[in-house]
XYZ file of N, CA, C and O in Angstrom:
716
model
N 85.795 61.651 180.594
C 85.075 62.889 180.654
C 84.717 63.296 179.324
O 85.460 63.341 178.273
N 83.451 63.670 179.009
C 82.909 63.990 177.702
C 83.568 65.317 177.290
O 83.914 66.197 178.061
N 83.832 65.381 175.908
C 84.309 66.610 175.293
C 83.395 67.777 175.299
O 82.183 67.523 175.268
N 83.934 68.870 175.626
C 83.017 70.096 175.732
C 82.699 70.566 174.370
O 83.573 70.587 173.496
N 81.479 70.905 174.099
C 81.125 71.527 172.838
C 81.442 73.016 172.914
O 81.346 73.663 173.901
N 82.074 73.405 171.898
C 82.417 74.892 171.775
C 81.240 75.569 171.281
O 80.529 75.072 170.384
N 81.014 76.701 171.763
C 79.971 77.562 171.365
C 80.491 78.686 170.434
O 81.520 79.184 170.624
N 79.755 78.999 169.335
C 80.266 79.981 168.450
C 80.369 81.304 169.155
O 79.436 81.668 170.072
N 81.407 82.123 168.902
C 81.468 83.433 169.443
C 80.403 84.367 168.848
O 79.897 84.215 167.873
N 79.953 85.219 169.767
C 78.904 86.131 169.327
C 79.572 87.156 168.382
O 80.678 87.657 168.565
N 78.867 87.366 167.308
C 79.301 88.464 166.293
C 79.159 89.797 166.898
O 78.231 90.192 167.597
N 80.245 90.631 166.640
C 80.017 92.136 167.097
C 78.925 92.774 166.229
O 78.422 92.279 165.203
N 78.477 93.895 166.716
C 77.422 94.519 166.066
C 77.814 94.898 164.677
O 77.093 94.778 163.720
N 79.083 95.376 164.407
C 79.599 95.719 163.106
C 79.574 94.543 162.258
O 79.096 94.621 161.155
N 79.988 93.395 162.751
C 80.080 92.120 161.910
C 78.601 91.762 161.438
O 78.386 91.298 160.384
N 77.595 91.910 162.431
C 76.336 91.448 162.143
C 75.680 92.494 161.009
O 75.100 92.046 159.973
N 76.038 93.809 161.255
C 75.579 94.741 160.114
C 76.117 94.449 158.796
O 75.445 94.527 157.776
N 77.400 94.062 158.775
C 78.128 93.803 157.477
C 77.563 92.602 156.886
O 77.280 92.550 155.667
N 77.313 91.601 157.635
C 76.633 90.332 157.191
C 75.205 90.593 156.636
O 74.875 90.083 155.553
N 74.460 91.401 157.274
C 73.075 91.739 156.963
C 73.108 92.518 155.617
O 72.335 92.281 154.721
N 74.051 93.447 155.436
C 74.204 94.224 154.269
C 74.588 93.268 153.072
O 74.012 93.479 151.993
N 75.506 92.442 153.309
C 75.883 91.428 152.205
C 74.753 90.575 151.792
O 74.595 90.298 150.668
N 73.967 90.099 152.664
C 72.883 89.211 152.369
C 71.630 89.899 151.767
O 70.803 89.218 151.173
N 71.573 91.246 152.008
C 70.392 91.916 151.525
C 70.621 92.250 149.935
O 69.695 92.511 149.272
N 71.839 92.066 149.457
C 72.128 92.393 148.035
C 71.969 91.025 147.322
O 72.201 89.917 147.917
N 71.786 91.030 146.090
C 71.682 89.814 145.223
C 72.972 89.591 144.593
O 73.757 90.443 144.241
N 73.230 88.340 144.380
C 74.417 87.823 143.725
C 74.161 87.795 142.327
O 73.381 87.094 141.745
N 74.819 88.785 141.604
C 74.410 88.911 140.111
C 75.018 87.850 139.184
O 74.622 87.741 138.036
N 76.000 87.044 139.759
C 76.663 85.985 138.861
C 75.891 84.635 139.059
O 76.515 83.649 138.677
N 74.696 84.587 139.778
C 74.057 83.444 140.013
C 72.646 83.569 139.331
O 72.021 84.524 139.654
N 72.267 82.627 138.643
C 70.896 82.656 138.011
C 69.841 82.024 139.063
O 70.150 81.755 140.206
N 68.590 82.029 138.637
C 67.447 81.590 139.547
C 67.732 80.182 140.070
O 67.022 79.952 141.044
N 68.392 79.412 139.356
C 68.568 78.065 139.756
C 69.868 77.817 140.635
O 70.220 76.738 141.092
N 70.604 79.017 140.801
C 71.892 78.939 141.613
C 73.073 78.588 140.807
O 74.129 78.382 141.281
N 72.890 78.593 139.414
C 74.100 78.165 138.560
C 74.901 79.631 138.245
O 74.304 80.616 138.062
N 76.228 79.397 138.018
C 76.944 80.600 137.722
C 76.644 80.988 136.312
O 76.358 80.222 135.435
N 76.618 82.293 136.045
C 76.377 82.908 134.946
C 77.100 84.231 134.588
O 77.490 84.913 135.650
N 77.301 84.532 133.399
C 77.897 85.861 133.135
C 76.733 86.936 133.117
O 75.693 86.637 132.457
N 76.841 88.040 133.749
C 75.777 89.052 133.848
C 75.650 89.600 132.449
O 76.631 89.931 131.835
N 74.375 89.854 132.063
C 74.004 90.489 130.857
C 74.101 92.050 131.070
O 73.272 92.657 131.768
N 75.154 92.654 130.544
C 75.375 94.131 130.700
C 74.847 94.868 129.438
O 74.975 96.119 129.332
N 74.174 94.253 128.522
C 73.761 94.795 127.334
C 72.878 96.152 127.449
O 72.934 96.995 126.563
N 71.981 96.085 128.436
C 71.046 97.236 128.688
C 71.747 98.333 129.459
O 71.085 99.444 129.657
N 72.975 98.168 129.984
C 73.575 99.163 130.913
C 74.176 100.335 130.031
O 74.532 100.052 128.856
N 74.204 101.391 130.492
C 74.829 102.590 129.859
C 76.338 102.486 129.705
O 76.953 102.029 130.685
N 76.879 102.935 128.607
C 78.284 103.006 128.453
C 78.729 104.309 129.171
O 78.218 105.349 128.873
N 79.626 104.119 130.152
C 80.203 105.197 130.983
C 81.654 105.137 131.168
O 82.243 103.964 130.921
N 82.240 106.203 131.507
C 83.691 106.129 131.850
C 83.824 105.547 133.189
O 83.124 105.838 134.194
N 84.630 104.519 133.280
C 84.877 103.769 134.589
C 86.373 103.612 134.850
O 87.169 103.539 133.982
N 86.628 103.814 136.198
C 88.045 103.665 136.621
C 88.108 102.975 137.974
O 87.219 103.108 138.706
N 89.093 102.127 138.113
C 89.323 101.435 139.447
C 90.747 101.407 139.844
O 91.634 101.418 138.989
N 91.002 101.463 141.114
C 92.417 101.545 141.670
C 92.381 100.377 142.761
O 91.561 100.381 143.565
N 93.397 99.577 142.742
C 93.666 98.470 143.654
C 95.099 98.580 144.237
O 95.967 99.098 143.439
N 95.302 98.067 145.374
C 96.661 98.095 145.974
C 96.874 96.741 146.674
O 95.965 95.929 146.979
N 98.214 96.448 146.816
C 98.672 95.235 147.479
C 100.087 95.534 148.021
O 100.721 96.549 147.708
N 100.688 94.622 148.651
C 102.004 94.727 149.216
C 102.697 93.400 149.243
O 102.103 92.383 149.581
N 103.952 93.264 148.694
C 104.855 92.187 148.910
C 105.748 92.467 150.048
O 106.522 93.315 150.024
N 105.613 91.744 151.187
C 106.428 91.928 152.405
C 107.621 91.152 152.114
O 107.607 89.856 151.918
N 108.764 91.762 152.343
C 110.112 91.216 152.237
C 111.003 91.774 153.296
O 110.708 92.813 153.913
N 112.139 91.148 153.505
C 113.189 91.720 154.469
C 113.758 92.990 153.954
O 113.803 93.289 152.776
N 114.455 93.593 154.923
C 115.193 94.853 154.622
C 116.395 94.504 153.705
O 116.723 95.257 152.796
N 116.924 93.298 153.831
C 118.056 92.920 152.965
C 117.612 92.744 151.486
O 118.292 93.157 150.586
N 116.476 92.138 151.310
C 115.976 91.994 149.934
C 115.542 93.283 149.414
O 115.868 93.508 148.251
N 115.004 94.202 150.178
C 114.678 95.551 149.663
C 116.017 96.313 149.199
O 115.980 96.986 148.188
N 117.124 96.080 149.888
C 118.278 96.765 149.614
C 118.792 96.235 148.300
O 119.225 96.949 147.399
N 118.621 94.844 148.025
C 119.077 94.333 146.708
C 118.272 94.927 145.498
O 118.803 95.180 144.483
N 116.962 95.016 145.895
C 115.977 95.540 144.802
C 116.447 96.967 144.537
O 116.502 97.475 143.465
N 116.508 97.808 145.581
C 116.871 99.226 145.466
C 118.069 99.521 144.722
O 118.192 100.389 143.910
N 119.078 98.640 145.011
C 120.452 98.788 144.460
C 120.519 98.024 143.048
O 121.582 98.091 142.342
N 119.481 97.387 142.523
C 119.488 96.665 141.283
C 120.377 95.431 141.203
O 121.015 95.226 140.290
N 120.539 94.783 142.487
C 121.460 93.762 142.536
C 120.819 92.418 142.703
O 121.327 91.357 143.211
N 119.611 92.185 142.129
C 118.865 91.041 142.162
C 119.304 90.063 140.973
O 119.610 90.618 139.952
N 119.343 88.825 141.195
C 119.928 87.933 140.209
C 119.142 87.941 138.935
O 119.619 87.707 137.817
N 117.795 88.382 138.917
C 116.932 88.234 137.698
C 116.756 89.682 137.086
O 115.764 89.897 136.386
N 117.546 90.574 137.424
C 117.407 91.932 136.699
C 116.537 92.942 137.504
O 116.185 92.830 138.631
N 115.889 93.827 136.659
C 114.999 94.814 137.148
C 113.666 94.210 137.456
O 112.732 94.133 136.620
N 113.548 93.875 138.664
C 112.235 93.163 139.037
C 111.130 94.128 139.120
O 109.865 93.779 138.900
N 111.334 95.502 139.393
C 110.192 96.485 139.465
C 109.618 96.613 138.036
O 108.387 96.762 137.859
N 110.417 96.731 137.040
C 109.985 96.977 135.678
C 109.260 95.761 135.082
O 108.276 95.907 134.506
N 109.760 94.587 135.485
C 109.140 93.403 135.119
C 107.665 93.233 135.674
O 106.680 92.896 135.105
N 107.565 93.606 137.003
C 106.298 93.611 137.703
C 105.306 94.589 137.146
O 104.083 94.223 136.919
N 105.851 95.741 136.735
C 104.824 96.797 136.163
C 104.307 96.228 134.806
O 103.094 96.280 134.555
N 105.157 95.667 134.020
C 104.690 95.132 132.753
C 103.778 93.894 132.838
O 102.752 93.786 132.172
N 104.061 93.057 133.792
C 103.277 91.926 134.142
C 101.838 92.336 134.564
O 100.883 91.744 134.071
N 101.809 93.331 135.374
C 100.498 93.759 135.891
C 99.683 94.507 134.773
O 98.464 94.114 134.683
N 100.299 95.224 133.899
C 99.525 95.750 132.860
C 99.100 94.781 131.890
O 97.917 94.683 131.395
N 99.899 93.721 131.524
C 99.477 92.600 130.737
C 98.400 91.817 131.351
O 97.345 91.449 130.659
N 98.411 91.551 132.731
C 97.266 90.827 133.284
C 96.002 91.710 133.297
O 94.963 90.975 133.138
N 95.979 92.894 133.504
C 94.784 93.727 133.358
C 94.090 93.525 131.967
O 93.007 93.284 131.895
N 94.906 93.465 130.988
C 94.361 93.205 129.598
C 93.880 91.747 129.422
O 92.962 91.586 128.552
N 94.343 90.884 130.160
C 93.802 89.487 130.076
C 92.863 88.896 131.144
O 92.677 87.735 131.241
N 92.423 89.853 131.936
C 91.546 89.455 132.986
C 90.371 88.581 132.630
O 90.142 87.575 133.306
N 89.717 88.906 131.599
C 88.559 88.051 131.204
C 88.996 86.647 130.684
O 88.171 85.782 130.826
N 90.192 86.452 130.463
C 90.699 84.977 130.267
C 91.128 84.266 131.533
O 91.180 83.038 131.451
N 91.253 85.079 132.537
C 91.691 84.413 133.788
C 90.462 84.278 134.839
O 90.402 83.284 135.524
N 89.555 85.203 134.786
C 88.435 85.196 135.696
C 87.236 84.839 134.925
O 86.850 85.555 133.981
N 86.702 83.581 135.101
C 85.636 83.000 134.161
C 84.458 83.832 133.824
O 84.022 83.807 132.799
N 83.934 84.725 134.833
C 82.728 85.470 134.339
C 82.964 86.937 134.226
O 82.034 87.684 134.139
N 84.203 87.323 134.097
C 84.575 88.705 133.870
C 84.306 89.093 132.293
O 84.730 88.157 131.453
N 83.886 90.222 132.000
C 83.610 90.517 130.670
C 84.968 91.041 130.007
O 85.773 91.748 130.654
N 85.224 90.722 128.715
C 86.314 91.354 127.946
C 85.990 92.837 127.814
O 84.904 93.175 127.423
N 86.940 93.730 128.171
C 86.656 95.126 128.095
C 87.739 95.924 127.223
O 88.949 95.495 127.167
N 87.264 96.937 126.560
C 88.210 97.775 125.909
C 88.999 98.729 126.968
O 88.464 99.783 127.296
N 90.090 98.298 127.448
C 90.814 99.159 128.477
C 91.530 100.283 127.778
O 92.113 100.169 126.736
N 91.078 101.591 128.199
C 91.722 102.688 127.747
C 92.835 103.224 128.508
O 93.636 104.023 128.017
N 93.065 102.637 129.673
C 94.365 103.008 130.414
C 94.596 101.899 131.491
O 93.650 101.318 132.060
N 95.882 101.635 131.596
C 96.287 100.732 132.740
C 97.696 101.153 133.141
O 98.665 101.311 132.326
N 97.727 101.327 134.452
C 99.105 101.665 134.991
C 99.402 100.841 136.244
O 98.466 100.531 137.019
N 100.622 100.545 136.489
C 101.010 99.789 137.648
C 102.216 100.474 138.198
O 103.260 100.631 137.554
N 102.136 100.947 139.482
C 103.237 101.576 140.200
C 103.680 100.595 141.288
O 102.884 100.072 142.030
N 105.043 100.410 141.344
C 105.529 99.696 142.357
C 106.579 100.604 143.231
O 107.381 101.287 142.558
N 106.482 100.499 144.454
C 107.272 101.526 145.386
C 107.919 100.786 146.472
O 107.182 99.999 147.145
N 109.098 100.935 146.653
C 109.915 100.359 147.794
C 109.448 101.157 149.069
O 109.649 102.310 149.090
N 109.024 100.426 150.009
C 108.710 101.075 151.287
C 109.516 100.292 152.411
O 110.206 99.356 152.141
N 109.255 100.659 153.646
C 110.067 100.101 154.704
C 109.842 98.668 154.967
O 110.797 97.886 155.335
N 108.612 98.072 154.741
C 108.349 96.706 154.946
C 108.254 95.858 153.692
O 107.999 94.599 153.823
N 108.391 96.472 152.506
C 108.227 95.666 151.306
C 108.052 96.457 150.090
O 108.356 97.737 150.155
N 107.340 95.918 149.100
C 107.073 96.648 147.891
C 105.657 96.829 147.807
O 104.857 95.941 147.625
N 105.201 98.092 147.709
C 103.783 98.479 147.447
C 103.476 98.423 146.037
O 104.334 98.788 145.078
N 102.354 97.918 145.722
C 101.875 97.805 144.441
C 100.480 98.550 144.197
O 99.600 98.251 145.054
N 100.480 99.423 143.291
C 99.070 100.124 143.001
C 98.797 100.106 141.522
O 99.628 100.446 140.689
N 97.711 99.606 141.168
C 97.193 99.563 139.710
C 95.976 100.440 139.525
O 95.072 100.422 140.339
N 96.024 101.160 138.469
C 94.805 101.942 138.019
C 94.378 101.469 136.609
O 95.239 101.413 135.672
N 93.187 101.187 136.379
C 92.665 100.627 135.080
C 91.488 101.513 134.768
O 90.555 101.738 135.630
N 91.248 101.949 133.494
C 90.111 102.716 133.055
C 89.536 102.070 131.762
O 90.230 101.375 130.978
N 88.220 102.335 131.525
C 87.581 101.901 130.342
C 86.476 102.864 130.016
O 85.950 103.549 130.974
N 85.871 102.835 128.878
C 84.483 103.382 128.603
C 83.713 102.174 128.160
O 83.920 101.695 126.975
N 82.925 101.709 129.103
C 82.190 100.465 128.780
C 80.859 100.373 129.690
O 80.571 101.204 130.292
N 80.306 99.192 129.486
C 79.007 98.966 130.237
C 79.175 98.313 131.585
O 78.216 98.074 132.329
N 80.463 97.930 131.990
C 80.719 97.362 133.340
C 82.127 97.808 133.662
O 82.872 98.286 132.903
N 82.336 97.684 134.904
C 83.592 98.357 135.630
C 84.877 97.463 135.416
O 84.834 96.408 134.934
N 85.959 98.115 135.880
C 87.288 97.512 135.705
C 87.932 97.105 137.091
O 89.160 97.025 137.187
N 87.151 96.775 138.033
C 87.690 96.487 139.336
C 88.494 95.241 139.277
O 89.603 95.056 139.900
N 87.885 94.202 138.570
C 88.677 92.892 138.549
C 89.958 93.056 137.761
O 90.966 92.494 138.070
N 89.997 94.032 136.842
C 91.181 94.196 135.974
C 92.302 94.860 136.947
O 93.454 94.492 136.817
N 91.869 95.814 137.770
C 92.854 96.522 138.731
C 93.357 95.555 139.761
O 94.579 95.478 140.090
N 92.470 94.652 140.278
C 92.897 93.717 141.257
C 93.739 92.555 140.587
O 94.735 92.207 141.272
N 93.437 92.170 139.470
C 94.272 91.180 138.711
C 95.619 91.746 138.503
O 96.623 91.084 138.682
N 95.741 93.044 138.141
C 96.988 93.687 137.805
C 97.807 93.675 139.052
O 99.037 93.255 139.030
N 97.348 93.963 140.249
C 98.033 93.985 141.444
C 98.480 92.586 141.793
O 99.661 92.379 142.166
N 97.612 91.640 141.723
C 97.961 90.292 142.054
C 98.945 89.714 141.246
O 100.039 89.083 141.618
N 98.994 89.917 139.905
C 99.938 89.410 138.984
C 101.281 90.151 139.113
O 102.369 89.491 139.040
N 101.269 91.376 139.285
C 102.514 92.211 139.599
C 103.204 91.628 140.872
O 104.383 91.351 140.940
N 102.335 91.381 141.893
C 102.924 90.846 143.177
C 103.504 89.445 143.024
O 104.553 89.125 143.493
N 102.829 88.636 142.111
C 103.231 87.208 141.924
C 104.601 87.272 141.155
O 105.538 86.446 141.305
N 104.669 88.248 140.212
C 105.910 88.433 139.405
C 107.043 88.796 140.277
O 108.172 88.311 140.164
N 106.880 89.754 141.156
C 107.871 90.128 142.183
C 108.315 88.894 142.994
O 109.510 88.565 143.118
N 107.300 88.208 143.504
C 107.638 86.891 144.180
C 108.504 85.968 143.366
O 109.580 85.610 143.786
N 108.127 85.711 142.165
C 108.804 84.828 141.262
C 110.217 85.306 141.176
O 111.260 84.468 141.086
N 110.464 86.621 140.902
C 111.746 87.039 140.667
C 112.557 87.279 141.847
O 113.875 87.319 141.798
N 111.977 87.192 142.969
C 112.743 87.314 144.405
C 112.826 85.988 145.192
O 113.511 85.965 146.254
N 112.158 84.977 144.730
C 112.090 83.696 145.552
C 113.403 83.104 145.822
O 113.595 82.518 146.851
N 114.324 83.276 144.922
C 115.643 82.670 145.124
C 116.379 83.382 146.276
O 117.176 82.801 146.946
N 116.034 84.577 146.502
C 116.556 85.350 147.631
C 115.738 85.221 148.889
O 116.334 85.109 149.952
N 114.543 85.263 148.725
C 113.604 85.179 149.913
C 112.245 84.446 149.666
O 111.317 85.033 149.269
N 112.354 83.165 149.959
C 111.049 82.361 149.809
C 109.924 82.794 150.692
O 108.823 82.472 150.299
N 110.211 83.401 151.786
C 109.200 83.644 152.759
C 108.457 84.979 152.386
O 107.730 85.487 153.250
N 108.799 85.560 151.191
C 108.063 86.862 150.876
C 106.575 86.477 150.882
O 106.071 85.508 150.484
N 105.717 87.509 151.298
C 104.281 87.384 151.304
C 103.634 88.459 150.570
O 103.811 89.656 150.865
N 102.644 88.085 149.623
C 101.733 89.017 148.952
C 100.540 89.176 149.919
O 99.828 88.260 150.134
N 100.344 90.436 150.170
C 99.232 90.676 151.257
C 98.344 91.882 150.782
O 98.687 92.628 149.867
N 97.199 92.039 151.396
C 96.384 93.199 151.394
C 95.953 93.537 149.956
O 95.859 94.740 149.706
N 95.761 92.630 149.126
C 95.286 92.985 147.669
C 93.865 93.336 147.966
O 93.046 92.496 148.421
N 93.573 94.668 147.427
C 92.201 95.116 147.745
C 91.846 96.199 146.874
O 92.814 96.941 146.314
N 90.594 96.481 146.677
C 90.056 97.607 145.782
C 90.053 98.877 146.698
O 89.592 98.764 147.842
N 90.653 99.885 146.199
C 90.727 101.128 147.176
C 89.882 102.327 146.547
O 89.468 103.163 147.195
N 89.435 102.247 145.222
C 88.602 103.296 144.737
C 88.102 102.837 143.378
O 88.709 101.960 142.689
N 86.805 103.332 143.039
C 86.282 103.101 141.781
C 85.327 104.175 141.479
O 84.810 104.878 142.347
N 85.201 104.479 140.196
C 84.206 105.542 139.866
C 83.603 104.993 138.508
O 84.034 104.231 137.735
N 82.380 105.699 138.259
C 81.501 105.373 137.049
C 80.618 104.335 137.330
O 80.553 103.608 138.438
N 79.708 104.218 136.303
C 78.625 103.182 136.499
C 77.481 103.630 137.439
O 77.546 104.708 138.059
N 76.555 102.727 137.508
C 75.361 102.928 138.367
C 75.646 103.146 139.842
O 75.059 103.993 140.463
N 76.625 102.355 140.384
C 76.939 102.444 141.847
C 77.807 103.653 142.103
O 78.008 104.094 143.305
N 78.298 104.340 141.168
C 78.998 105.640 141.437
C 80.315 105.408 142.052
O 81.119 104.493 141.693
N 80.782 106.340 142.954
C 82.028 106.452 143.525
C 82.241 105.313 144.686
O 81.199 105.245 145.475
N 83.297 104.917 144.794
C 83.563 104.067 146.007
C 85.118 104.478 146.463
O 86.028 104.510 145.680
N 85.272 104.660 147.798
C 86.646 104.979 148.335
C 86.797 104.022 149.588
O 85.927 104.227 150.413
N 87.829 103.277 149.634
C 88.033 102.440 150.821
C 88.479 103.335 152.006
O 89.047 104.418 151.806
N 88.117 102.959 153.145
C 88.394 103.792 154.359
C 89.713 103.315 155.001
O 90.233 102.325 154.778
């Protein structure tokens, strides 16, 4: 009996609109030949820019209790994660190949124990010609990886999830708030 060919599922109306919107914009990090490039921001106005990103490290209630009570083998994991996130925001252009080095004027990382894990929120600001979305996202990711590193002896199955931009302001594109 011959194998049946699978047919692709039809995209929902929302998915089609999202795909159309994404394809109507141009990719700024690609030149006319399709090669990667750093965007020239020299002609852009210097403005105040701010971005906030969030993520979550999912862990068990037992691990949360150890963190809450300060009984983890590697010490204060929350303080270490905050510092790692701030350091990562400052090093983003060294980690993300086409990110611009920026004069960061503010970087904060908050870690909060919640019922399902440890919530991470980073806010980064600058006065520059390009935004700090990548710096905020990098801060969240590295803070989450630091938490994982410090808790892996207790819970190898911890999962860093939902790293996303939740807000940005400044620049030509203006305000953005995730829904």
